[in-house]
């Protein structure tokens, strides 16, 4: 087999490289081209579509193309945030795969000069009745905890689903959020002829060679052969690296900084060179190695963790090196900036690679792959009228996709740094304080692949609206989002069709909700054999609460006697709900529409209602539907509810449809009139559902008929036990 | 009854943060001659049976499935009657 094919390049791609260079590349050069032209590094299948997303907005300081996006939160401060996938490594070695995923995204944040303050994780697994899935799930959660807890950054939020389509291909998407003084924002740029290039942090070993190309292939059944690709993380080393880098930035004279992630030294040097339109010369003999006898090929492609590349103003390198030595880290000048446009690599006195950075970056192929928009056909109908609502509620509360997630988040240190205002499980989004100000930020990840699979365009809208509502119910105004787009093989037109539709839906949602995209990551080839995952766009969103003291809305019901209202228009479709799956299996029935206009109104309205003191709590309707959401707000507040209202829908449709864009709020009785007036004036539909009671009782009557009467404490026990029972 | 001894080590080239930390501490105590430290584990199993060959095969299976994480570790097995 031709060498380029082994490295994942097509014949046509190889021909283009030869044509561009006007010669055959040597082995080192070929390896560098292969990783940089891989899907993972080049975004060759997604680039032309990603361009359609809106990336500008008043709060955006840094859009896509850098190590992380940045939004302005006032007071000279910015929030740097990004999400990235580590799906393939986690499928092979769940603990280290997830841990190094967390490590990688943290480096992207402090490369911007930001101090990381929070981690989030969006996880997808198969069903827990399989031992392999349980192994992957427990390993991934332990890996996230192991890395995040050791480095001392709280893991504050995320989401997790268990669905058959992820059985062979779990998804591990890690997001990091950091805070930066905007005047000290750093970019990954290499410039200034003669400036030294420093490699700092851990030593370089043989781990992870060709990790990027590995992530760009489907997992084969004998994926075990690829096992050496998995890297091992060292969070204590990363803690030192984080502190040393921030100290070096404080000292100054750093031109640019970038982490070494996928494709290691090759990608960091060529991407920095491309941003600064400079050449870089590297001397590999100077790279501190962990193993003997490493070849230039291996050094250029190693994905050893906890390393950064710095470009420093000439003359200041000794001072910078001193800072890293103080933290017990390697720091060596491995090269310099040159006037040309080439990445020149020297080893043993010889030039072993000489490639223009353009060939590795902007000249990488861009494909407009053929796509076929999935058709929605053969819609069926189900008759839910026979299902007992109390029984349905009990079953849904202990469903692993709905039950309390404390098994996961109790393994994470979510308080370290004492910025966490609202702990996991007590809110739809995590809320963190911004020390030295009255402000807080709300952060959340979302993306239910089941809805996207059914209808990619509407499913993508749903993911964005849901994330935005999760922030809004805490009182936050969404500022920007980062996305992690997980799909199957883009060379298949039906997969590419899903991707194109998801981008179209996301574009609509971002525009109407006025939330720009500041960056993200695409992970293709999440399939094994013929089975691709549900198309899963994960949305990571950041929002701002201007004043935590007056603006923070709790999820829990607060006071006995408060009135409960529903904002938004329920429509009752059961399509793709957990209720449908639980009682009717995998049937295709119509899904609820995603009303972005009404969603936008609700997002704007919630902080306003809070500021005027008109609402005491807010919680959005999501997985499980209205009945589950009422229970969640009741459990969190340890207060029961008496619900009694008129509806034209069937009780099962009313209570278990998962329409996104509905929010439950509680209101003091004396404020009810004023509340209703303001909501009606805003054009948002509003229904009075009932009231909060002080009894151990969840009672729901519709049209005068009692459909549910359960003990709160019993339902709560089901909700709290569901996930643990599924693991036994 | 037989005794099986399993030694589990990291594969060469896999980063060993624990070993590095021990090496640095040894240096701090003055043992500069230590050039490399790799930490593994040593597991003893008491196993019923007389057929040592078969026991070795079974223990290798156990090591492959549970005792070692073969993604990043290698193991060796010794059996005594």
mmCIF file of C-alpha atoms in Angstrom, chain A residues 92-93 96 203 205-207 227-228 230-234 290-291 305-306, chain B residues 10-18 20 24 36 38 64 69-72:
data_model
loop_
_atom_site.group_PDB
_atom_site.id
_atom_site.type_symbol
_atom_site.label_atom_id
_atom_site.label_comp_id
_atom_site.label_asym_id
_atom_site.label_seq_id
_atom_site.Cartn_x
_atom_site.Cartn_y
_atom_site.Cartn_z
ATOM 1 C CA UNK A 92 -10.403 3.087 23.177
ATOM 2 C CA UNK A 93 -9.315 4.056 26.710
ATOM 3 C CA UNK A 96 -7.238 8.628 29.748
ATOM 4 C CA UNK A 203 8.808 16.096 27.581
ATOM 5 C CA UNK A 205 7.356 10.950 23.838
ATOM 6 C CA UNK A 206 5.968 8.614 21.241
ATOM 7 C CA UNK A 207 2.379 8.872 22.467
ATOM 8 C CA UNK A 227 -4.089 1.593 20.797
ATOM 9 C CA UNK A 228 -0.654 3.233 21.121
ATOM 10 C CA UNK A 230 -3.842 7.025 23.347
ATOM 11 C CA UNK A 231 -1.996 9.601 25.428
ATOM 12 C CA UNK A 232 -1.733 9.688 29.202
ATOM 13 C CA UNK A 233 -2.453 12.954 30.938
ATOM 14 C CA UNK A 234 -0.732 14.488 33.952
ATOM 15 C CA UNK A 290 11.093 11.191 27.056
ATOM 16 C CA UNK A 291 12.352 8.283 24.987
ATOM 17 C CA UNK A 305 0.235 16.250 26.554
ATOM 18 C CA UNK A 306 0.921 19.351 28.648
ATOM 19 C CA UNK B 10 3.265 0.528 31.927
ATOM 20 C CA UNK B 11 4.191 -0.102 28.307
ATOM 21 C CA UNK B 12 7.465 1.545 27.309
ATOM 22 C CA UNK B 13 6.887 5.104 26.197
ATOM 23 C CA UNK B 14 3.682 5.621 28.172
ATOM 24 C CA UNK B 15 3.989 8.647 30.438
ATOM 25 C CA UNK B 16 4.340 7.723 34.126
ATOM 26 C CA UNK B 17 3.646 10.842 36.218
ATOM 27 C CA UNK B 18 3.939 8.822 39.451
ATOM 28 C CA UNK B 20 8.531 10.942 37.532
ATOM 29 C CA UNK B 24 12.318 13.838 41.503
ATOM 30 C CA UNK B 36 14.482 6.473 35.559
ATOM 31 C CA UNK B 38 8.614 3.289 36.419
ATOM 32 C CA UNK B 64 -5.871 -9.315 30.013
ATOM 33 C CA UNK B 69 -5.288 -2.089 31.400
ATOM 34 C CA UNK B 70 -3.793 -3.505 28.224
ATOM 35 C CA UNK B 71 -4.306 -0.236 26.376
ATOM 36 C CA UNK B 72 -1.412 1.288 28.295
#
